[in-house]
mmCIF file of C-alpha atoms in Angstrom:
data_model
loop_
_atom_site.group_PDB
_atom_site.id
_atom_site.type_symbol
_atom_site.label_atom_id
_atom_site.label_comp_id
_atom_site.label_asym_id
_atom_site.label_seq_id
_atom_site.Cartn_x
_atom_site.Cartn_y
_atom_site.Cartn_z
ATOM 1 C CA UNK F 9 0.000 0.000 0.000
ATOM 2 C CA UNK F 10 0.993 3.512 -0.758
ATOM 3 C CA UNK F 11 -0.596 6.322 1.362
ATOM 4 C CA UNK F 12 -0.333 10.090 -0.394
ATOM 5 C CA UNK F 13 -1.006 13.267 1.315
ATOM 6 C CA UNK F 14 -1.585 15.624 -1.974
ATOM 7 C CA UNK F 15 -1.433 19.691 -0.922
ATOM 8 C CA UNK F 16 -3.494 19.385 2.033
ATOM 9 C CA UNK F 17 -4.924 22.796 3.058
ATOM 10 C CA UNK F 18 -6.953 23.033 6.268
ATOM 11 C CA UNK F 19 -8.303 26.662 8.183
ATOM 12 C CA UNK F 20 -9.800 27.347 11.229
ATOM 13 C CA UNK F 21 -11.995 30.584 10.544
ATOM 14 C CA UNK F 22 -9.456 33.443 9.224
ATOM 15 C CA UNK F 23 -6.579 30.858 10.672
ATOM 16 C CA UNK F 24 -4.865 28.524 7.868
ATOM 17 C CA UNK F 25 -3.139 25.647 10.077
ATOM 18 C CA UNK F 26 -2.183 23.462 6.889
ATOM 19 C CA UNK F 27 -0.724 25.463 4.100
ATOM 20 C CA UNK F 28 -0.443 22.779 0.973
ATOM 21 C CA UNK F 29 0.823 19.385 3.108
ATOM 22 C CA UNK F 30 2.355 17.086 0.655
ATOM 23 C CA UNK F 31 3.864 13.651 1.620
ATOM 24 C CA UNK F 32 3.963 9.594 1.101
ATOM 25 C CA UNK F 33 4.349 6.820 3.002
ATOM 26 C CA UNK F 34 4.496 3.040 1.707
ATOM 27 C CA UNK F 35 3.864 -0.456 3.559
ATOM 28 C CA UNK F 36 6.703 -2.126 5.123
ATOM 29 C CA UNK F 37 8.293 1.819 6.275
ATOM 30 C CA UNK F 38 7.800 4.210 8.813
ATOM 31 C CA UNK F 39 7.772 8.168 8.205
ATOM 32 C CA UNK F 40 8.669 10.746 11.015
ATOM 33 C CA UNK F 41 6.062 13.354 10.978
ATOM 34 C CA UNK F 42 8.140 15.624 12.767
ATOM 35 C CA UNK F 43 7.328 19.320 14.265
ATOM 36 C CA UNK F 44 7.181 22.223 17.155
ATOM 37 C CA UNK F 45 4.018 22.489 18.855
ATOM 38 C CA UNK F 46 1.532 23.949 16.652
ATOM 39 C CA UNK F 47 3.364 23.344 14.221
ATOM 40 C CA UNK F 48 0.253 21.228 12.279
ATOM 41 C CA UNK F 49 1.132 17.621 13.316
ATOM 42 C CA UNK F 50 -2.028 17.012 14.821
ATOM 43 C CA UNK F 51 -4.485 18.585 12.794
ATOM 44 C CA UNK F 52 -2.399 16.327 9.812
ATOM 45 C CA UNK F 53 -3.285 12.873 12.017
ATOM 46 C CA UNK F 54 -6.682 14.396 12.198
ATOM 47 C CA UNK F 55 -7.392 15.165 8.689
ATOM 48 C CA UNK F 56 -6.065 11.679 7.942
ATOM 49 C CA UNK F 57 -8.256 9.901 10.921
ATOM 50 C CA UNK F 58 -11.198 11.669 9.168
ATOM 51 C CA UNK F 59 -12.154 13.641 12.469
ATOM 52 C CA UNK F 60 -11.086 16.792 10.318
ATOM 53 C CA UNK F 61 -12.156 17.430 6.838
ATOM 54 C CA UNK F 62 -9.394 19.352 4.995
ATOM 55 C CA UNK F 63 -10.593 23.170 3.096
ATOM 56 C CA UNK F 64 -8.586 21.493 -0.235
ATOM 57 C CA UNK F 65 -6.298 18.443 -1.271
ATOM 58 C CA UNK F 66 -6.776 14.839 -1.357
ATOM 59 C CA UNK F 67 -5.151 11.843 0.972
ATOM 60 C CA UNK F 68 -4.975 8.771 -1.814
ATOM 61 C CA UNK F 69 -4.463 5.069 -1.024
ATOM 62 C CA UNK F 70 -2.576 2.984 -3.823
ATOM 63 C CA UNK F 71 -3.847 6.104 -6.395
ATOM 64 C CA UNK F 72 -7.740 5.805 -5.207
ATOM 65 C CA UNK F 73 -9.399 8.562 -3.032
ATOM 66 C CA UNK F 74 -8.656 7.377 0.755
ATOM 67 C CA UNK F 75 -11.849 5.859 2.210
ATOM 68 C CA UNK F 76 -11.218 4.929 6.094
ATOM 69 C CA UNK F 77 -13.885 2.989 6.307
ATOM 70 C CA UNK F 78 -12.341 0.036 3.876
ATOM 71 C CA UNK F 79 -8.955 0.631 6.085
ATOM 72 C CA UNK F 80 -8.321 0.027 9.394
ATOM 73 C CA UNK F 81 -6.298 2.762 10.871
ATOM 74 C CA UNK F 82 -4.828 2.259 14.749
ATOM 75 C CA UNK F 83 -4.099 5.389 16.229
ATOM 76 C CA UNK F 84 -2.227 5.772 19.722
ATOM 77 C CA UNK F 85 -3.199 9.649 20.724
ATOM 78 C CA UNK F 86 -0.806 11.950 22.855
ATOM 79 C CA UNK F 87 -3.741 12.327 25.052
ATOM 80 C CA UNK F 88 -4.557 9.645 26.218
ATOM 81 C CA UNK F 89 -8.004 8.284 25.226
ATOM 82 C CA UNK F 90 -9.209 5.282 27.411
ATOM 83 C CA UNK F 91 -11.369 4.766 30.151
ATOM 84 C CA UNK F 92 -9.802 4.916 33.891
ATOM 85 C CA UNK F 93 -12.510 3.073 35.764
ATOM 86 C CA UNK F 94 -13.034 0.526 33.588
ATOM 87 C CA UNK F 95 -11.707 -2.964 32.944
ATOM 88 C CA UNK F 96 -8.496 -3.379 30.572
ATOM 89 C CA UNK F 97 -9.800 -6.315 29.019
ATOM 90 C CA UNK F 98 -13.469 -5.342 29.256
ATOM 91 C CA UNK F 99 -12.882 -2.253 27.243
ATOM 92 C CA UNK F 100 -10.279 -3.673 25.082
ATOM 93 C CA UNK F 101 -12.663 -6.098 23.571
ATOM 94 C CA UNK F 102 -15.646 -2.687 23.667
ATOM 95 C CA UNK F 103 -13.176 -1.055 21.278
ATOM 96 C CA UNK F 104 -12.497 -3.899 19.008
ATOM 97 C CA UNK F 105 -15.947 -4.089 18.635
ATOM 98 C CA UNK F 106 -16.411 -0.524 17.829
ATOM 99 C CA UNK F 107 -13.930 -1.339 14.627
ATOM 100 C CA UNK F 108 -16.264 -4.466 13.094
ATOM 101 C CA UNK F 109 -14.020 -7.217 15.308
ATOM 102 C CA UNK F 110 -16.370 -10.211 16.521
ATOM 103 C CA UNK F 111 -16.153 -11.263 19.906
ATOM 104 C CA UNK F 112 -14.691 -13.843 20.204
ATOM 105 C CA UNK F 113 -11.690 -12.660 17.807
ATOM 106 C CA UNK F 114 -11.406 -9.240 19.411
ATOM 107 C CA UNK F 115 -11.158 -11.179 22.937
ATOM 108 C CA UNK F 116 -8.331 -13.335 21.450
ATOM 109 C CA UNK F 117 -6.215 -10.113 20.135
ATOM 110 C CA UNK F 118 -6.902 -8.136 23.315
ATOM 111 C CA UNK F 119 -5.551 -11.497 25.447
ATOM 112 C CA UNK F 120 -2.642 -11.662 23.100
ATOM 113 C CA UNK F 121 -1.932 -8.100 22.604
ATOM 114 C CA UNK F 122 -1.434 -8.022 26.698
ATOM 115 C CA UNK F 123 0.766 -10.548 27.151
ATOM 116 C CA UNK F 124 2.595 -9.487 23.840
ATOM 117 C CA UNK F 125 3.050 -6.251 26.350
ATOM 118 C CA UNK F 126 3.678 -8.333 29.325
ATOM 119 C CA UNK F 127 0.479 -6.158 31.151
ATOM 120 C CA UNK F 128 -1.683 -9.301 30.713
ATOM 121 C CA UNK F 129 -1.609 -9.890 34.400
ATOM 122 C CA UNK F 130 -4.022 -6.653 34.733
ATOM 123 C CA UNK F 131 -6.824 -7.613 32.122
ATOM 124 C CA UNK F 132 -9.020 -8.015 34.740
ATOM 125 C CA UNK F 133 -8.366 -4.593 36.928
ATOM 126 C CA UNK F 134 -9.423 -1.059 36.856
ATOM 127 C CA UNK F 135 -7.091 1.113 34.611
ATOM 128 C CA UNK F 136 -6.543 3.665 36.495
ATOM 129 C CA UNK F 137 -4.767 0.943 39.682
ATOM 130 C CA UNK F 138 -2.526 0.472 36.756
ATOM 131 C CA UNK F 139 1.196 2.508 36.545
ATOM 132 C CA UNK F 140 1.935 4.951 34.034
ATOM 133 C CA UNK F 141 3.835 2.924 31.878
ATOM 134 C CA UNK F 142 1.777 -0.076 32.168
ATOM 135 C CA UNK F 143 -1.212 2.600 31.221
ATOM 136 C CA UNK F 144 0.857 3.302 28.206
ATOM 137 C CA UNK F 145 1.208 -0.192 27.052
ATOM 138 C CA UNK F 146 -2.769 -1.151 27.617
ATOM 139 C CA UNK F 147 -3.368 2.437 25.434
ATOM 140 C CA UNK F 148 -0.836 0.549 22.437
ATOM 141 C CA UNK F 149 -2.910 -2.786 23.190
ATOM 142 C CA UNK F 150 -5.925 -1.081 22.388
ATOM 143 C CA UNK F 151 -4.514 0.565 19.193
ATOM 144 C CA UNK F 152 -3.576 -2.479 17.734
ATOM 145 C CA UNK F 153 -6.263 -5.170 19.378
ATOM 146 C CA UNK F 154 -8.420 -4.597 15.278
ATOM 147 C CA UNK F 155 -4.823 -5.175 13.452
ATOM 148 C CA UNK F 156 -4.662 -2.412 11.798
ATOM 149 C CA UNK F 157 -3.049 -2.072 7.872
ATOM 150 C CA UNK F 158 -1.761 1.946 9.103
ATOM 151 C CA UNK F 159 -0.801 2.679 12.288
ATOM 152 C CA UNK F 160 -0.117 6.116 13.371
ATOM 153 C CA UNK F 161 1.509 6.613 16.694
ATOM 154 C CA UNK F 162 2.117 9.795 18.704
ATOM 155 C CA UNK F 163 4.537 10.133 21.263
ATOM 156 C CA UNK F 164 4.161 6.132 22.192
ATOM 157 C CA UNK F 165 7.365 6.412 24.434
ATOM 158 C CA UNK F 166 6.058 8.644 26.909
ATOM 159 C CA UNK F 167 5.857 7.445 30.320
ATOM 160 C CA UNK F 168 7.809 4.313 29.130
ATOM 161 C CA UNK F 169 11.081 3.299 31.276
ATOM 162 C CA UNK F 170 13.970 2.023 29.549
ATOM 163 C CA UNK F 171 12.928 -1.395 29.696
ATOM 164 C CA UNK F 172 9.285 -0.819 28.567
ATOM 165 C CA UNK F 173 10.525 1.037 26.326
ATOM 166 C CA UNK F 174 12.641 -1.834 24.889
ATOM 167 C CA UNK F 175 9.322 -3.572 24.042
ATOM 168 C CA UNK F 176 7.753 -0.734 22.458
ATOM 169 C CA UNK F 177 10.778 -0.473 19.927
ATOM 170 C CA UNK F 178 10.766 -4.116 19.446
ATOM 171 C CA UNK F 179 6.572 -4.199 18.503
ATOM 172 C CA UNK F 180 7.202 -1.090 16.395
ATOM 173 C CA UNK F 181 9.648 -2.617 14.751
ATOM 174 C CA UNK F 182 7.409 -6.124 13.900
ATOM 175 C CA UNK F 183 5.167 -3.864 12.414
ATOM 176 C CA UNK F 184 7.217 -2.170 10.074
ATOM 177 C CA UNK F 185 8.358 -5.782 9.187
ATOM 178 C CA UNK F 186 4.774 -7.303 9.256
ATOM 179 C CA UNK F 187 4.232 -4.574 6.004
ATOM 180 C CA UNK F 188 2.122 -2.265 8.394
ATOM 181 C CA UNK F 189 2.038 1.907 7.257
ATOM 182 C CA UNK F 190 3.631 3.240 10.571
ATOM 183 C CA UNK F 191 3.346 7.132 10.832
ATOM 184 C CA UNK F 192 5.662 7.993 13.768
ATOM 185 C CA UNK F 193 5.500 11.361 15.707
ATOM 186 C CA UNK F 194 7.228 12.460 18.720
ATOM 187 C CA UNK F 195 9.655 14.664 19.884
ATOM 188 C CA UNK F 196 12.304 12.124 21.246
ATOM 189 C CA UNK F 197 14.216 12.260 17.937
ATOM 190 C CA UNK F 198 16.820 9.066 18.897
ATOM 191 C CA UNK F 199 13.167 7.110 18.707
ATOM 192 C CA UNK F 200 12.673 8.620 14.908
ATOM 193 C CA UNK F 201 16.322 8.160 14.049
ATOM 194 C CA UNK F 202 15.708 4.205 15.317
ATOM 195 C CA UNK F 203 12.412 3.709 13.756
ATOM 196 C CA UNK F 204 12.181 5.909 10.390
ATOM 197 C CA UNK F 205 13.698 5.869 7.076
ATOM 198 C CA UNK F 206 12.086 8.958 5.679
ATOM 199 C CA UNK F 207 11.045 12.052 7.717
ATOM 200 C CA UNK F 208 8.534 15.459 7.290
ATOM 201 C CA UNK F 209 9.293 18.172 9.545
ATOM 202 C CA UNK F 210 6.232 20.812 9.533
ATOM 203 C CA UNK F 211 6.237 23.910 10.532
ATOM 204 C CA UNK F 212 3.644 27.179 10.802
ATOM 205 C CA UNK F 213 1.729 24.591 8.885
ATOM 206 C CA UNK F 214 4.338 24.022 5.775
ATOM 207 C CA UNK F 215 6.691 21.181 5.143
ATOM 208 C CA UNK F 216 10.133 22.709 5.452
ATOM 209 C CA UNK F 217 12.108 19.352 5.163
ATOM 210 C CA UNK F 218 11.327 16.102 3.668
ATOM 211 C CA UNK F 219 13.212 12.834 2.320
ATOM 212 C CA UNK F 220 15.139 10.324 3.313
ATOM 213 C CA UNK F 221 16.633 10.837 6.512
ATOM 214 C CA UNK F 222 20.557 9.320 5.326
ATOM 215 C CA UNK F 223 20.552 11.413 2.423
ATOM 216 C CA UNK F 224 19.176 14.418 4.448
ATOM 217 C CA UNK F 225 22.077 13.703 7.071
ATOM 218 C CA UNK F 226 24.731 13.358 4.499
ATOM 219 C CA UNK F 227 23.947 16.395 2.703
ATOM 220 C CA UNK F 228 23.665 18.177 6.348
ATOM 221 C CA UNK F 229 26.960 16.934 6.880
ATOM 222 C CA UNK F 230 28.974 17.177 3.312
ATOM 223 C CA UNK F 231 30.388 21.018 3.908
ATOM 224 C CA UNK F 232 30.812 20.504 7.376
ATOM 225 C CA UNK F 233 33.599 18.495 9.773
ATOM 226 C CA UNK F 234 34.410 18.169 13.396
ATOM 227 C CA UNK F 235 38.275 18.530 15.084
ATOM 228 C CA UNK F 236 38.801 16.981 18.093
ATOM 229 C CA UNK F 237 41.778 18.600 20.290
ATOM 230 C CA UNK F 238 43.848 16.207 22.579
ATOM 231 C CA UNK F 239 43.555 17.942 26.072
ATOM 232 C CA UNK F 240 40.309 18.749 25.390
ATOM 233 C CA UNK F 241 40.086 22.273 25.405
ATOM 234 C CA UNK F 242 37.289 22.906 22.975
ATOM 235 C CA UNK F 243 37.199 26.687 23.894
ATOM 236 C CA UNK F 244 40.938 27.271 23.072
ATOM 237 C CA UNK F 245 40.819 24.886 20.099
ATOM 238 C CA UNK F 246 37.951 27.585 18.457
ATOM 239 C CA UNK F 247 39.882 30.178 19.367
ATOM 240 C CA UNK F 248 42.742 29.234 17.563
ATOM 241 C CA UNK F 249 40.974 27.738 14.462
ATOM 242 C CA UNK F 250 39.067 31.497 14.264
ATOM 243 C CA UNK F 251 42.676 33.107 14.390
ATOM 244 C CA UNK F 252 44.652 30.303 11.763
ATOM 245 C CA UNK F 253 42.490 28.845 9.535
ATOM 246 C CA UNK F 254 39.516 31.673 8.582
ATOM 247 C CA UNK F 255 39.984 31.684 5.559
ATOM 248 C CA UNK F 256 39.058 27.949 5.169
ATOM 249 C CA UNK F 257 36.484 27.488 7.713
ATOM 250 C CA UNK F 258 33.879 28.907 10.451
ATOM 251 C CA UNK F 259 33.124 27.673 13.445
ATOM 252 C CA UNK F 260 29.707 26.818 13.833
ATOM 253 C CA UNK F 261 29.569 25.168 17.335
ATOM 254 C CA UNK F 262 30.663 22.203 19.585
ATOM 255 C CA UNK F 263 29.471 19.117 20.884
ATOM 256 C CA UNK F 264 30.999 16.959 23.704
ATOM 257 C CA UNK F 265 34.322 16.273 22.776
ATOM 258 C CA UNK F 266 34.233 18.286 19.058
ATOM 259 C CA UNK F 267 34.282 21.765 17.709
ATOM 260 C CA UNK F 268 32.166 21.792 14.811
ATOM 261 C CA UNK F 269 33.263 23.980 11.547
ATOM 262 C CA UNK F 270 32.062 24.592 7.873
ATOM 263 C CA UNK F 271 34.023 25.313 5.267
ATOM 264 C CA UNK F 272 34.029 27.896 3.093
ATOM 265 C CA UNK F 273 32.557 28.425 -0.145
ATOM 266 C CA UNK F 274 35.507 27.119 -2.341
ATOM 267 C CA UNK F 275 37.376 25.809 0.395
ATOM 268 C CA UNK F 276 37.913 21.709 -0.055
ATOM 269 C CA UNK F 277 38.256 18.983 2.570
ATOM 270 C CA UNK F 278 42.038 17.996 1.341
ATOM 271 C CA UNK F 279 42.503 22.000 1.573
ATOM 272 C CA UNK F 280 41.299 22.474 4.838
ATOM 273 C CA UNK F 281 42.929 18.909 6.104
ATOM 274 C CA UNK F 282 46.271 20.288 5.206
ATOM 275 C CA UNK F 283 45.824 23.572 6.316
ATOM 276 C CA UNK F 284 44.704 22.067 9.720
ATOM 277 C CA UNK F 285 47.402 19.676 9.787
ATOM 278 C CA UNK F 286 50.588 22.505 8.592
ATOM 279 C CA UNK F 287 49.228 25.034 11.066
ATOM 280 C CA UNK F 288 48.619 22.790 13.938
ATOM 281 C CA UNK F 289 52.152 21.359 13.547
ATOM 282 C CA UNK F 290 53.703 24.653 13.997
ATOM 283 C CA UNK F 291 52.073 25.935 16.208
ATOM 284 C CA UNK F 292 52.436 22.940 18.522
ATOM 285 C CA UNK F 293 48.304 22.329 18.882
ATOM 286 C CA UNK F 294 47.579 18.699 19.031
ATOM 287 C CA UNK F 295 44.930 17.135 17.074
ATOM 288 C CA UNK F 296 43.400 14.078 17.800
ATOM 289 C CA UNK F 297 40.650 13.793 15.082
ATOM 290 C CA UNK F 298 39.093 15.273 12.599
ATOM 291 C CA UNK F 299 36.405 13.915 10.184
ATOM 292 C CA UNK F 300 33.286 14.240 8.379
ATOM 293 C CA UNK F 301 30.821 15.754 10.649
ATOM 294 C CA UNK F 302 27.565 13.413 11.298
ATOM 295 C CA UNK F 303 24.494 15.387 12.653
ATOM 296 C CA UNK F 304 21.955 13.507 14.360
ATOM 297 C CA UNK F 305 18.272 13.881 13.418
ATOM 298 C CA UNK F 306 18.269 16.977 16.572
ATOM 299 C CA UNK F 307 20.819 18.584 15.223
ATOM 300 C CA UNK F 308 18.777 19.253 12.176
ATOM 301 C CA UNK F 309 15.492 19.437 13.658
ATOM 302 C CA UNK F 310 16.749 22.238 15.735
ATOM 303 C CA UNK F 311 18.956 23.997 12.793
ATOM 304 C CA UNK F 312 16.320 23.778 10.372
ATOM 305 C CA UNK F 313 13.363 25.164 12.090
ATOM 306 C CA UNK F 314 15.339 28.119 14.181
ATOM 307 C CA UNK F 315 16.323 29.214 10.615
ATOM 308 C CA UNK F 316 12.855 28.592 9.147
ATOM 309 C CA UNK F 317 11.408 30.496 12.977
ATOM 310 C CA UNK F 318 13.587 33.679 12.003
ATOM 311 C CA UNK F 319 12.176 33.990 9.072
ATOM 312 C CA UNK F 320 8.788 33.576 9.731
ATOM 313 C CA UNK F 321 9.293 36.287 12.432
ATOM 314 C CA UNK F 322 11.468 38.488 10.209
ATOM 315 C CA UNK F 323 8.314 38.110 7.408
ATOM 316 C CA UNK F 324 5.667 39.355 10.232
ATOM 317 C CA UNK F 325 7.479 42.436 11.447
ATOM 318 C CA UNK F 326 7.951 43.282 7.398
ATOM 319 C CA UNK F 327 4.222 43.028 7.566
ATOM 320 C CA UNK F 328 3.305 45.028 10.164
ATOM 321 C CA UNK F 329 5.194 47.596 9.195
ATOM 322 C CA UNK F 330 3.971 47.958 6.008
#
């Protein structure tokens, strides 16, 4: 199956949330829908869920207009959705039955779904006696209890511990296998990097990054290199790159244990590299690395949408005072 989101538009009164939404996702992969707060992640999973209708645009399955009630869509809400005086198992099988799931089937998936979660030991207790985490797993149970063919998950790791959260990586990753669409939102980017092979990052209601996330990270990464100083002096190290080698580089940060630099339009690797390696030499500065910098997914979550935040603001102050 191929899911398409085609130049979704969506307004609240005088308010446009979705500003032409555009994105794919096929069986058998998982896509990061990625974003601030506000930013028009939710009102996307609603449009999709059907709770929203969208102003203009079309959401396709396999090329045919997307009708949710041939599909069945499991969707694990931020807020949290069931019922906390209530029986796990009791409403389990109540909400499998809500989707078309007989009886007697939607008592076997809510049995196995539990154990599959190791919470089957409170099927027959109140919810709300239940931990946070082992809420957390009963709220995935109940997403997946009608087997859904697209399953779109929002923040599923909060309130997990490590170990919980171990088994949610481990069923997220059997249904990405199983051929399942997974649609994967949160804000704990290490999950994304884990899970997802393509992302869209959305923000003021417009898709400012999309694609695969390796080819995203390597072209992140292409002008840019880290150099790693032996004591470990990262503030002296930047000093003395700014005073020897500006003309090939600029420093654009640190991490841990590297300074972070770009080079300059013109400027090669092999230049810079020997540059780096002459200058260093004489002037006794001791280098124990330097390679081909690697951004993780937060590193360009948080470069691309401060860039794309300035100049949304920069774009409202030019309006108001016109």
């Amino acid at each position: 199956m191929k899911l398409e989101v085609k130049d979704v538009r969506k307004s609240f009164g005088d308010k446009e949330i979705l500003k032409g939404i555009s994105f794919e996702v096929e069986s058998g992969k998982a896509l990061g829908l990625l974003g601030r707060n506000g930013a028009g992640k939710t009102t996307t999973i609603r449009i999709l869920m059907d709770v929203f209708h969208s102003n203009s645009g079309e959401i396709l399955l396999d090329g045919e207009k997307f009708d949710r009630s041939k599909v069945m869509i499991g969707y694990l809400p931020e807020e949290r959705g069931l019922y906390p005086k209530r029986k796990v198992l009791e409403q389990m099988i109540y909400l499998a039955r809500l989707r078309g799931v007989d009886k007697k089937k939607a008592t076997e998936n809510s049995l196995r779904w539990l154990k599959r979660l190791e919470v089957d030991e409170y099927a027959g207790k109140d919810l709300e006696t239940l931990s946070k985490g082992n809420q957390q797993k009963v709220q995935l149970a109940s997403t997946l209890v009608a087997d859904p063919e697209i399953v779109i998950l929002d923040e599923p790791f909060s309130g997990l511990d490590p170990v919980n959260s171990q088994i949610l990586k481990d069923v997220v990753n059997e249904l990405i296998e199983e051929g399942k669409i997974v649609i994967f939102s949160s804000h704990q980017m290490s999950y994304v990097e884990e899970f997802c092979r393509d992302i869209v990052i959305i923000n003021h209601g417009e898709i400012i990054l999309s694609g695969n996330l390796l080819d995203i990270k390597k072209e992140y990464g292409k002008s840019q290199l880290v150099v790693s100083p032996v004591d470990g002096d990262l503030d002296n190290l930047k000093t003395w790159i700014n005073n020897n080698l500006s003309a090939y580089v600029e420093v654009t940060g640190n991490n841990r244990t590297d300074v972070i630099v770009k080079l300059k339009d013109g400027i090669t690797r092999m230049e810079f590299f020997g540059a780096l390696s002459d200058k260093a030499a004489a002037s006794g500065i001791e280098i124990e690395h330097f390679e081909t910098y690697k951004p993780s997914l937060n590193d360009i979550f948080v470069e691309r949408v401060g860039e794309e935040e300035k100049e949304h603001e920069e774009a409202e102050e030019g309006d108001d005072n016109e």
